[in-house]
Coordinates of C-alpha atoms in Angstrom, one line a residue:
Chain A
M11 CA -48.7 22.4 61.6
N12 CA -44.9 23.3 61.3
P13 CA -44.5 27.1 60.3
L14 CA -43.0 27.7 56.8
V15 CA -41.1 30.9 58.1
E16 CA -39.4 31.0 61.5
V17 CA -37.9 34.2 62.5
S18 CA -36.4 34.2 66.0
H19 CA -34.4 37.2 67.7
L20 CA -33.8 38.9 64.5
E21 CA -31.7 41.8 64.9
K22 CA -30.2 44.6 62.3
H23 CA -28.1 47.3 63.8
F24 CA -26.6 49.9 61.2
E25 CA -23.4 51.4 62.6
I26 CA -23.1 55.0 62.2
R27 CA -19.7 56.2 61.9
S28 CA -18.2 59.7 62.2
G29 CA -15.1 61.6 62.9
L30 CA -11.6 61.7 61.1
W31 CA -11.1 57.8 61.4
R32 CA -14.6 57.0 60.8
T33 CA -15.2 55.2 64.0
V34 CA -18.5 53.6 65.2
S35 CA -20.1 56.2 67.0
S36 CA -23.7 54.7 67.4
H37 CA -26.1 52.1 66.2
V38 CA -29.5 52.4 64.8
R39 CA -31.4 49.4 65.9
A40 CA -33.5 49.2 62.8
V41 CA -34.8 45.6 63.8
D42 CA -34.3 44.8 67.6
D43 CA -35.1 41.0 68.9
V44 CA -38.0 40.4 66.4
S45 CA -39.5 36.8 66.7
F46 CA -42.7 35.6 64.6
A47 CA -43.4 32.7 62.7
I48 CA -45.6 32.3 59.4
A49 CA -47.5 29.1 58.7
A50 CA -47.8 27.7 55.4
G51 CA -50.7 29.1 53.2
E52 CA -51.3 32.0 55.6
T53 CA -50.8 35.7 55.4
L54 CA -49.2 37.7 58.0
G55 CA -49.7 41.4 57.7
L56 CA -46.7 43.4 59.1
V57 CA -47.6 46.9 60.1
G58 CA -45.8 49.9 61.4
E59 CA -45.1 53.7 60.5
S60 CA -42.0 54.7 58.4
G61 CA -38.9 53.8 60.1
S62 CA -40.4 51.1 62.2
G63 CA -38.2 48.2 60.3
K64 CA -40.9 46.6 58.9
S65 CA -38.9 46.9 55.1
T66 CA -35.8 45.9 56.9
V67 CA -37.6 42.8 58.1
A68 CA -38.6 41.8 54.7
R69 CA -34.9 42.3 53.2
L70 CA -33.6 40.1 56.3
L71 CA -36.0 37.6 55.5
L72 CA -34.6 37.3 51.7
R73 CA -31.1 37.9 53.1
L74 CA -30.7 41.0 50.7
I75 CA -29.1 42.6 53.7
T76 CA -27.1 40.5 56.5
A77 CA -28.6 40.3 59.9
T78 CA -26.7 41.3 62.9
G79 CA -28.0 38.7 64.9
G80 CA -30.6 35.9 65.1
S81 CA -32.0 33.3 62.8
V82 CA -34.6 33.0 59.7
R83 CA -35.7 29.9 58.8
L84 CA -37.5 28.6 55.8
E85 CA -38.8 25.1 55.8
G86 CA -36.3 24.5 58.7
R87 CA -33.4 25.5 56.7
E88 CA -31.4 28.7 58.1
V89 CA -31.3 31.3 55.7
T90 CA -28.9 33.9 57.7
T91 CA -25.9 31.5 57.4
A92 CA -26.6 29.6 54.2
R93 CA -23.5 28.8 51.8
P94 CA -23.9 30.3 48.4
A95 CA -25.3 27.1 46.6
E96 CA -27.6 26.5 49.3
M97 CA -28.7 30.2 49.3
K98 CA -29.3 30.0 45.5
A99 CA -31.7 27.1 46.1
L100 CA -33.4 29.0 49.2
R101 CA -33.9 32.0 46.9
R102 CA -36.1 30.0 44.5
K103 CA -38.6 29.4 47.4
M104 CA -38.9 33.3 48.1
G105 CA -40.0 36.1 46.2
I106 CA -40.5 39.9 46.9
V107 CA -42.5 42.5 45.4
F108 CA -41.5 46.3 46.1
Q109 CA -43.7 49.5 46.7
D110 CA -42.3 51.3 43.8
P111 CA -43.4 49.4 40.7
A112 CA -41.5 52.0 38.1
A113 CA -38.1 51.2 39.7
S114 CA -38.9 47.6 40.1
M115 CA -37.8 46.6 36.6
N116 CA -34.3 47.3 34.8
P117 CA -35.5 50.8 33.0
R118 CA -33.1 49.5 30.0
A119 CA -34.5 46.4 29.4
K120 CA -37.7 44.9 27.8
I121 CA -40.4 43.5 29.8
K122 CA -39.4 40.0 28.3
W123 CA -36.2 40.5 29.4
S124 CA -37.1 41.0 33.0
L125 CA -39.5 37.9 33.1
R126 CA -36.6 35.6 31.4
R127 CA -33.8 36.5 33.6
P128 CA -35.1 34.6 36.7
L129 CA -35.6 31.4 34.8
V130 CA -32.5 31.6 32.7
T131 CA -30.2 32.3 35.8
N132 CA -31.9 29.5 37.6
G133 CA -31.0 27.2 34.8
F134 CA -34.7 26.5 33.3
E135 CA -35.2 25.0 29.9
H136 CA -35.2 27.3 27.5
A137 CA -37.4 25.7 25.2
R138 CA -40.2 26.2 28.0
I139 CA -39.4 29.6 29.2
D140 CA -41.6 31.8 27.0
D141 CA -44.6 29.2 27.7
Q142 CA -44.0 29.8 31.5
I143 CA -43.9 33.5 30.9
L144 CA -46.9 33.4 28.9
A145 CA -48.9 31.4 31.4
M146 CA -47.8 33.5 34.2
L147 CA -48.8 36.7 32.5
A148 CA -52.2 35.2 31.9
K149 CA -52.6 34.7 35.9
V150 CA -52.1 38.4 36.3
N151 CA -54.6 39.1 33.7
L152 CA -52.0 40.8 31.3
G153 CA -51.6 39.6 27.5
P154 CA -48.4 38.9 25.6
E155 CA -48.6 42.4 24.0
L156 CA -46.5 43.8 26.8
L157 CA -43.5 41.5 26.6
N158 CA -42.0 43.9 24.0
R159 CA -42.3 47.1 25.8
Y160 CA -40.2 49.1 28.1
P161 CA -41.1 49.4 31.9
H162 CA -41.8 53.1 31.3
Q163 CA -44.5 52.5 29.0
L164 CA -46.6 50.3 31.3
S165 CA -49.1 51.9 33.9
G166 CA -48.5 51.6 37.3
G167 CA -50.8 48.8 37.8
Q168 CA -49.4 46.8 35.0
Q169 CA -46.1 47.4 36.2
Q170 CA -46.7 46.0 39.7
R171 CA -48.5 43.0 38.1
I172 CA -45.3 42.1 35.9
S173 CA -43.3 42.4 39.3
V174 CA -45.7 40.0 40.8
A175 CA -45.7 37.5 37.7
R176 CA -41.7 37.8 37.7
A177 CA -41.6 36.8 41.6
L178 CA -44.0 33.9 41.2
L179 CA -42.1 32.7 37.9
L180 CA -39.8 30.5 40.2
R181 CA -42.7 29.0 42.0
P182 CA -41.8 30.5 45.6
R183 CA -43.5 29.2 48.5
L184 CA -43.1 32.6 50.5
L185 CA -44.0 35.9 48.5
V186 CA -42.9 39.2 50.4
L187 CA -45.1 42.0 49.6
D188 CA -43.4 45.3 50.5
E189 CA -46.4 47.8 50.4
P190 CA -47.0 46.4 47.0
T191 CA -50.1 48.6 46.8
S192 CA -49.1 52.0 48.2
A193 CA -47.9 53.5 45.2
L194 CA -51.1 52.7 43.2
D195 CA -54.4 54.3 42.7
I196 CA -57.2 53.4 45.0
S197 CA -59.1 51.3 42.0
V198 CA -55.8 50.0 40.8
Q199 CA -55.0 48.9 44.6
A200 CA -58.1 46.7 44.7
Q201 CA -57.4 45.2 41.3
V202 CA -53.9 44.1 42.3
L203 CA -55.0 43.0 45.9
N204 CA -57.6 40.9 44.4
I205 CA -55.2 39.3 42.0
L206 CA -52.9 38.6 44.7
L207 CA -55.7 36.7 46.7
D208 CA -56.4 34.7 43.7
L209 CA -52.7 33.6 43.2
Q210 CA -52.3 32.8 47.1
E211 CA -55.4 30.4 46.4
A212 CA -54.2 29.2 43.0
F213 CA -50.4 28.4 44.2
G214 CA -51.0 27.8 47.7
L215 CA -48.8 30.7 48.6
T216 CA -47.6 32.5 52.0
Y217 CA -47.6 35.9 52.0
L218 CA -45.6 38.5 54.5
F219 CA -47.9 41.6 53.6
I220 CA -46.4 44.9 54.7
S221 CA -48.1 47.9 54.9
H222 CA -49.1 50.9 56.7
D223 CA -52.8 51.1 55.7
L224 CA -54.8 49.0 58.2
N225 CA -57.8 48.6 56.0
V226 CA -55.7 46.8 53.3
V227 CA -54.1 44.8 55.8
R228 CA -57.4 43.8 57.2
Y229 CA -58.7 43.0 53.8
V230 CA -55.8 40.4 53.1
S231 CA -54.4 39.1 56.1
D232 CA -55.1 36.0 58.7
R233 CA -52.9 37.4 61.4
V234 CA -51.0 41.1 61.8
A235 CA -47.9 41.7 63.3
I236 CA -47.4 45.5 64.6
M237 CA -43.9 47.1 64.8
Y238 CA -42.8 50.1 66.3
L239 CA -39.1 51.6 66.3
G240 CA -37.9 48.2 65.5
K241 CA -39.8 45.8 68.0
L242 CA -42.9 44.1 67.6
M243 CA -45.5 45.5 69.6
E244 CA -48.3 43.1 69.3
I245 CA -49.0 39.9 67.0
G246 CA -52.2 38.0 66.6
P247 CA -55.3 37.2 64.6
V248 CA -56.3 40.2 62.2
E249 CA -59.8 40.9 63.8
A250 CA -58.5 40.4 67.5
V251 CA -55.5 42.8 66.9
L252 CA -57.3 45.6 64.8
Q253 CA -60.8 45.5 66.6
A254 CA -59.7 44.9 70.1
P255 CA -56.2 45.9 70.4
R256 CA -54.5 45.3 73.6
H257 CA -51.3 47.7 72.9
P258 CA -51.7 51.3 73.6
Y259 CA -49.8 52.0 70.1
T260 CA -52.0 49.5 68.1
Q261 CA -54.8 51.4 69.7
G262 CA -53.3 54.8 68.6
L263 CA -53.0 53.3 64.9
A264 CA -56.4 52.1 65.0
A265 CA -57.6 55.3 65.8
S266 CA -55.6 57.3 63.5
S267 CA -56.7 55.3 60.6
P268 CA -59.6 56.5 58.7
P269 CA -62.8 54.5 59.8
M270 CA -64.7 52.1 57.4
S271 CA -67.6 53.8 58.2
P272 CA -68.9 57.4 59.1
H273 CA -71.1 56.3 61.9
Q274 CA -67.9 55.5 63.9
R275 CA -66.6 59.1 64.0
G276 CA -67.7 60.0 67.7
R277 CA -65.9 56.6 69.1
Q278 CA -63.3 57.4 72.0
R279 CA -59.8 57.6 70.4
V280 CA -56.3 56.8 72.2
L281 CA -54.2 59.7 70.7
L282 CA -50.4 59.4 70.4
A283 CA -48.6 62.2 71.4
E284 CA -46.0 64.1 69.2
Q285 CA -43.5 62.4 66.9
P286 CA -41.5 58.9 67.6
P287 CA -38.3 59.5 68.9
S288 CA -35.0 59.1 66.9
L289 CA -33.9 55.3 66.5
I290 CA -30.2 56.3 67.5
D291 CA -31.2 57.6 71.0
L292 CA -34.0 55.1 72.0
P293 CA -36.2 55.5 75.3
T294 CA -35.3 53.2 78.1
G295 CA -37.9 50.8 79.2
C296 CA -40.9 50.5 77.1
R297 CA -40.1 52.4 73.7
L298 CA -43.5 53.7 73.4
H299 CA -43.6 55.3 77.0
P300 CA -42.6 59.1 76.0
R301 CA -45.8 59.0 73.6
C302 CA -48.1 56.7 75.6
P303 CA -51.2 58.2 77.6
F304 CA -51.3 55.5 79.9
R305 CA -47.6 55.3 80.9
Q306 CA -46.5 54.5 84.4
T307 CA -43.2 54.4 86.3
I308 CA -42.5 50.7 85.2
C309 CA -42.8 51.5 81.5
E310 CA -39.7 53.8 81.9
E311 CA -37.8 51.4 83.8
T312 CA -38.6 47.8 82.4
R313 CA -38.8 46.7 78.9
P314 CA -41.9 44.7 78.3
E315 CA -41.9 41.3 76.9
L316 CA -44.5 39.8 74.6
R317 CA -47.1 38.0 76.4
E318 CA -49.7 36.0 75.4
L319 CA -53.1 37.7 76.6
A320 CA -55.4 35.3 74.5
P321 CA -54.8 32.5 72.4
G322 CA -52.4 33.4 69.6
H323 CA -52.9 37.1 70.7
W324 CA -49.6 38.6 72.1
A325 CA -48.9 42.3 73.2
A326 CA -45.7 43.7 74.6
C327 CA -47.2 46.0 77.3
H328 CA -47.0 46.1 81.3
L329 CA -50.4 47.4 81.3
A330 CA -52.3 45.4 78.8
E331 CA -54.8 43.7 81.4
N332 CA -55.5 47.2 82.9
L333 CA -56.1 49.5 79.9
P334 CA -59.3 51.1 79.5
A335 CA -61.7 48.9 77.1
P336 CA -61.0 49.7 73.7
Q337 CA -64.0 50.8 71.5
P338 CA -64.7 48.0 69.2
R339 CA -63.8 49.3 65.5
D340 CA -66.8 48.0 63.8
T341 CA -70.2 47.1 65.0
Chain B
M22 CA -33.9 57.6 32.0
T23 CA -34.7 57.6 28.3
S24 CA -33.3 54.9 25.8
I25 CA -30.1 55.7 24.0
W26 CA -31.7 56.0 20.7
K27 CA -34.5 58.3 21.7
A28 CA -31.8 60.8 23.3
L29 CA -29.5 60.3 20.0
R30 CA -32.6 61.5 18.1
E31 CA -33.2 64.5 21.0
A32 CA -29.5 65.3 20.6
G33 CA -30.1 65.6 16.8
R34 CA -32.1 68.6 17.4
N35 CA -29.3 70.1 19.3
K36 CA -27.4 72.4 17.1
S37 CA -24.0 72.4 19.2
F38 CA -24.2 68.5 19.0
L39 CA -24.6 68.7 15.3
V40 CA -21.8 70.9 14.8
G41 CA -19.7 68.7 16.9
L42 CA -20.5 65.7 14.8
A43 CA -19.8 67.3 11.5
I44 CA -16.3 68.4 13.0
M45 CA -15.9 64.8 14.3
A46 CA -16.9 63.4 11.0
S47 CA -14.5 65.8 9.0
L48 CA -11.7 64.7 11.4
I49 CA -12.3 60.9 11.1
A50 CA -12.3 61.4 7.3
A51 CA -9.2 63.3 7.3
A52 CA -7.6 60.7 9.4
L53 CA -8.9 57.7 7.3
L54 CA -8.4 59.2 3.8
A55 CA -4.9 61.0 4.7
D56 CA -3.0 59.2 1.8
W57 CA -5.8 60.5 -0.7
I58 CA -6.4 64.1 0.5
S59 CA -2.7 65.3 1.2
P60 CA -0.9 66.2 -2.3
Y61 CA 2.7 65.0 -0.7
T62 CA 3.8 62.4 1.6
Y63 CA 4.4 63.8 4.9
D64 CA 8.2 63.4 5.0
E65 CA 9.0 64.6 1.5
M66 CA 11.6 67.2 1.7
V67 CA 12.5 69.8 -0.8
I68 CA 14.8 72.0 0.7
V69 CA 14.7 74.6 -1.9
E70 CA 11.0 75.0 -1.5
A71 CA 11.9 75.3 2.4
L72 CA 9.6 78.0 4.3
R73 CA 7.3 79.0 1.3
P74 CA 4.3 80.8 2.5
P75 CA 0.7 79.4 1.6
S76 CA 0.2 79.4 -2.3
G77 CA -1.6 77.1 -5.3
Q78 CA 0.9 74.9 -5.1
H79 CA 1.4 74.3 -1.0
W80 CA -1.9 75.1 0.4
L81 CA -0.5 75.8 4.1
G82 CA 2.9 76.7 2.8
T83 CA 6.1 74.6 3.5
D84 CA 8.4 74.0 6.6
H85 CA 12.0 74.5 7.3
L86 CA 13.0 71.4 5.5
G87 CA 10.5 72.2 2.5
R88 CA 7.9 69.9 3.6
D89 CA 4.3 70.3 2.6
S90 CA 2.4 71.6 5.8
F91 CA -0.8 70.7 4.6
S92 CA 0.3 67.0 4.0
R93 CA 1.8 67.0 7.6
L94 CA -1.1 68.6 9.2
I95 CA -3.7 66.0 7.7
H96 CA -1.4 63.0 8.6
G97 CA -1.2 64.6 12.1
S98 CA -4.8 64.1 12.5
R99 CA -4.2 60.2 12.1
I100 CA -1.8 60.1 15.0
A101 CA -4.0 62.8 17.3
L102 CA -7.0 60.8 16.8
K103 CA -5.2 57.2 17.0
V104 CA -3.4 58.1 20.1
G105 CA -6.4 59.9 21.6
A106 CA -8.8 57.1 20.9
I107 CA -6.5 54.4 22.3
A108 CA -5.9 56.2 25.4
V109 CA -9.5 57.1 25.8
T110 CA -10.5 53.3 25.5
I111 CA -7.9 52.3 28.0
Q112 CA -8.7 55.0 30.6
T113 CA -12.6 54.3 30.1
V114 CA -12.4 50.3 30.7
V115 CA -9.8 50.8 33.9
G116 CA -11.8 53.7 35.0
V117 CA -15.4 52.1 34.5
L118 CA -14.3 48.6 35.9
L119 CA -12.6 50.3 38.9
G120 CA -15.7 52.5 39.5
L121 CA -18.1 49.6 39.3
L122 CA -16.0 47.7 41.9
A123 CA -15.8 50.4 44.2
G124 CA -19.4 51.2 44.0
Y125 CA -20.9 47.7 44.1
Y126 CA -18.9 46.3 46.8
G127 CA -18.1 49.3 49.1
G128 CA -15.9 48.4 52.1
W129 CA -11.8 47.9 51.6
Q130 CA -12.2 47.6 47.8
D131 CA -13.9 50.9 48.0
R132 CA -11.4 52.4 50.3
V133 CA -8.4 51.5 48.1
I134 CA -9.7 52.2 44.8
I135 CA -10.8 55.9 46.2
F136 CA -7.5 56.1 47.7
L137 CA -5.9 55.8 44.2
T138 CA -8.1 58.4 42.6
D139 CA -7.2 60.9 45.7
V140 CA -3.4 60.2 44.7
I141 CA -4.1 60.8 40.7
W142 CA -6.1 63.9 41.6
A143 CA -3.6 65.4 43.9
L144 CA -0.9 65.7 41.2
P145 CA -1.3 67.9 38.1
P146 CA -1.9 65.7 35.2
I147 CA 0.3 66.9 32.8
V148 CA 3.2 67.0 35.3
L149 CA 2.5 63.2 35.8
A150 CA 2.1 62.5 32.3
I151 CA 5.6 64.2 31.8
A152 CA 7.0 62.1 34.7
I153 CA 5.6 58.8 33.3
C154 CA 7.1 59.6 29.6
T155 CA 10.2 60.6 31.2
L156 CA 10.5 57.0 33.2
L157 CA 9.4 55.2 30.2
G158 CA 11.1 56.8 27.5
P159 CA 9.7 59.0 24.4
S160 CA 7.4 56.9 22.1
L161 CA 3.6 57.2 21.0
T162 CA 3.0 53.8 23.2
N163 CA 4.1 55.6 26.3
V164 CA 2.4 58.3 25.6
I165 CA -0.7 56.3 25.4
I166 CA 0.0 54.7 28.8
A167 CA 0.7 58.2 30.3
I168 CA -2.3 59.8 29.2
A169 CA -4.8 56.7 30.4
A170 CA -2.7 56.6 33.6
V171 CA -3.6 60.3 34.5
S172 CA -7.1 60.4 33.4
W173 CA -8.9 57.0 34.4
A174 CA -9.7 58.5 37.9
Q175 CA -12.7 60.8 36.7
F176 CA -14.3 57.8 35.3
T177 CA -14.1 56.1 38.3
R178 CA -15.4 58.6 40.4
I179 CA -18.4 59.3 38.4
V180 CA -19.1 55.6 37.7
R181 CA -18.7 54.6 41.5
S182 CA -21.6 57.2 42.6
K183 CA -23.8 56.3 39.9
T184 CA -23.4 52.7 40.9
Q185 CA -23.9 53.2 44.6
A186 CA -27.1 55.0 43.5
L187 CA -28.2 52.2 41.4
K188 CA -27.3 49.2 43.6
N189 CA -30.0 50.1 46.0
M190 CA -32.7 50.4 43.3
P191 CA -35.4 47.8 43.7
Y192 CA -35.0 46.1 40.4
V193 CA -31.2 45.4 41.7
E194 CA -32.8 44.1 44.8
A195 CA -34.9 42.0 43.0
A196 CA -32.4 40.9 40.8
R197 CA -30.6 39.5 43.8
A198 CA -33.8 37.8 45.2
M199 CA -34.2 35.8 42.2
G200 CA -30.6 34.4 42.6
E201 CA -28.4 36.7 40.1
S202 CA -24.8 36.6 40.7
D203 CA -23.0 39.8 41.7
L204 CA -21.3 39.8 38.3
S205 CA -24.4 39.2 36.4
I206 CA -26.0 42.3 38.2
I207 CA -23.2 44.7 37.8
L208 CA -22.8 43.7 34.0
R209 CA -26.6 43.2 33.0
Y210 CA -28.4 45.5 35.4
I211 CA -26.2 48.3 36.6
L212 CA -23.6 49.0 33.5
P213 CA -26.4 49.5 31.0
N214 CA -27.8 52.1 33.2
V215 CA -24.3 53.8 33.5
I216 CA -23.6 53.6 29.8
P217 CA -25.2 56.8 28.9
V218 CA -22.9 58.9 31.7
I219 CA -19.7 56.8 29.9
I220 CA -20.4 57.8 26.5
V221 CA -20.5 61.5 27.5
L222 CA -17.5 61.3 29.7
A223 CA -15.5 59.5 27.1
T224 CA -16.5 62.4 24.4
L225 CA -15.4 64.9 26.7
A226 CA -12.0 63.0 27.7
L227 CA -10.9 62.7 24.1
P228 CA -10.1 66.5 23.3
V229 CA -8.1 66.5 26.6
A230 CA -6.3 63.4 25.5
V231 CA -5.2 65.3 22.2
V232 CA -4.1 68.2 23.9
N233 CA -2.1 66.0 26.4
T234 CA -0.6 64.2 23.2
T235 CA 0.5 67.3 21.5
A236 CA 1.9 68.8 24.7
L237 CA 4.0 65.6 25.3
G238 CA 5.3 65.8 21.5
F239 CA 6.0 69.5 21.8
L240 CA 8.3 68.7 24.8
G241 CA 10.0 65.7 22.8
L242 CA 8.4 63.3 25.2
G243 CA 6.1 61.8 22.6
A244 CA 6.2 61.3 18.7
Q245 CA 9.5 61.8 17.5
P246 CA 10.3 63.4 14.2
P247 CA 9.7 63.1 11.2
L248 CA 6.3 62.1 12.6
P249 CA 4.0 64.9 11.8
D250 CA 2.4 65.1 15.4
W251 CA 0.9 68.3 15.7
G252 CA 3.1 69.1 18.9
V253 CA 6.0 68.2 17.0
I254 CA 5.4 70.5 14.3
L255 CA 4.7 73.2 17.0
S256 CA 7.9 72.7 18.5
E257 CA 10.0 72.6 15.3
S258 CA 8.3 75.4 14.0
M259 CA 9.1 77.5 17.0
T260 CA 12.4 78.7 15.6
Y261 CA 10.7 80.2 12.2
I262 CA 7.6 81.7 14.1
R263 CA 8.6 85.1 12.8
R264 CA 9.5 84.3 9.3
A265 CA 7.1 81.5 8.8
P266 CA 4.1 82.0 11.1
W267 CA 1.9 79.5 8.8
I268 CA 4.1 76.6 10.1
S269 CA 2.9 77.2 13.9
I270 CA -0.6 78.7 13.3
F271 CA -2.3 75.7 11.3
P272 CA -1.3 73.0 13.7
G273 CA -2.5 75.4 16.6
L274 CA -5.8 75.9 15.0
A275 CA -6.1 72.0 14.3
I276 CA -5.8 71.4 17.9
I277 CA -8.4 74.1 18.8
Y278 CA -11.0 72.5 16.2
V279 CA -10.4 69.1 17.7
V280 CA -11.1 70.4 21.2
L281 CA -14.0 72.5 20.0
G282 CA -15.6 69.8 18.1
F283 CA -15.5 67.1 20.7
N284 CA -16.6 69.5 23.4
L285 CA -19.5 70.5 21.6
L286 CA -20.5 66.9 20.8
G287 CA -19.9 65.9 24.0
E288 CA -22.1 68.7 25.7
G289 CA -24.6 68.1 23.2
L290 CA -24.7 64.3 24.2
R291 CA -24.6 65.2 27.8
D292 CA -27.8 67.3 27.6
A293 CA -29.7 64.7 25.8
L294 CA -28.6 61.7 27.7
D295 CA -28.3 63.1 31.2
P296 CA -28.7 66.6 31.8
R297 CA -28.1 66.2 35.6
L298 CA -24.5 66.1 35.0
K299 CA -24.5 69.5 33.7
V300 CA -22.1 71.4 36.2

């Protein structure tokens, strides 16, 4: 099956200017040579700590910011260089939901206005717009009484469901979810996650699900990609990657995430040293090596490429075959 | 951020806002009803009545040509408010448009516009206004042009920084993701959220415009006699300040009244609409 989204060698460098003439003094490599694909109908989880570049990947996918290099293809059509008319058509196939639901809608406009805009701006027939909005509201379990309220009069969960409804009104094929539940209470999180899963089935959606919460990612994703300092560290089926991680960074992430059951408390844990280094002054070789407990000379000298260690399971680590067997997370 | 109407209701509880509002209302009433309020026309000369002190017949006395000071003062409010309002409207429109452009697009547009505001800010405004009026010739139209030309930059600076902050808000990114054009984003998503700041700035810019109008009138570069511009009255009455101080005192008080009223109004609005603007 052809992938819906193909990302290859995607790069985003931000310039840092300083001095009297505002000359470029250094670059932040927010996203550095990232490649992956998402099959139609699947959910790819994208995990990383803050600053790993995962939100930048989301914005590059939708071309909210311009890529420095590489390509993004949606249904085989290039997104990064599309001309305005083609871009407008491509935008209808992609939606995005942001982390902060309170800031996701124009604070001066009623909900009705925020939901009408995507349809009006894309030339939908006026007579049918209100029906479409009501139908979509029902899909996210909200009633028409919210339409005349302002965003700040809604709860966080309601705001986020409105954001989802708005993103889906144009019937996109891909929905990018940038930490959609991180700002919500734990009980509301579950509610929103389940609505997202129902909608995926109802509309045959493809999700890119960005999160730092491994348990949430595990709940919704088919495959998961792990990012660190702008690079992809590991990618593969969610159970394989999270239960038997092949990259020390993933092992460290898994170890630092709260276990699902108290019986796992005694397990052996991989601990990463200190804080991630600066994005401006990146380590040579493997970006993880200053923090990695298993580092060897090769890690400081050569940058590891992603290698397929098991079918569909890739990791970028020189020592992937020789690491101590990680403890299974759930047994 | 609260809605404008909610903020106005909150401002209604603010004493300085209410006093400012009353002053503004009295000024607008005086300007609109000048022909009915004033007992004489502003240019009717009765030489034998010249330099009379305030009395029942001439409430604020008469000037050196025997014109009724009260009538001239009331008619003067019309000039002050009209010139002030037009100048503030022009500087608001120009300043806000440039600020939105600079803040939204950044890049060379930003650099050019910021360079222009720096140039304007480097020169003392009244000196620049005098220069413009001297160049264009004395008239009320040129006063409006001069005042707008020296005052748009503050609107640009503040709207620009607001726009820079707003354009990275998720709801603006969401708008772009759903295919909204730049123009639509600027007008529908950013401008409505900048309007409270613009209202406050415009209210605070009006007294400055009135003071500048009278200053240019005083220097002979603005309204020309016999127009009852407060600045013109002040400059005409200077010669008689010892013998007939009332001719100078009342236009001076009128200018203070305008400045005080609009500053109170503007500060009340600012506290209600956007307290973070407080310096």
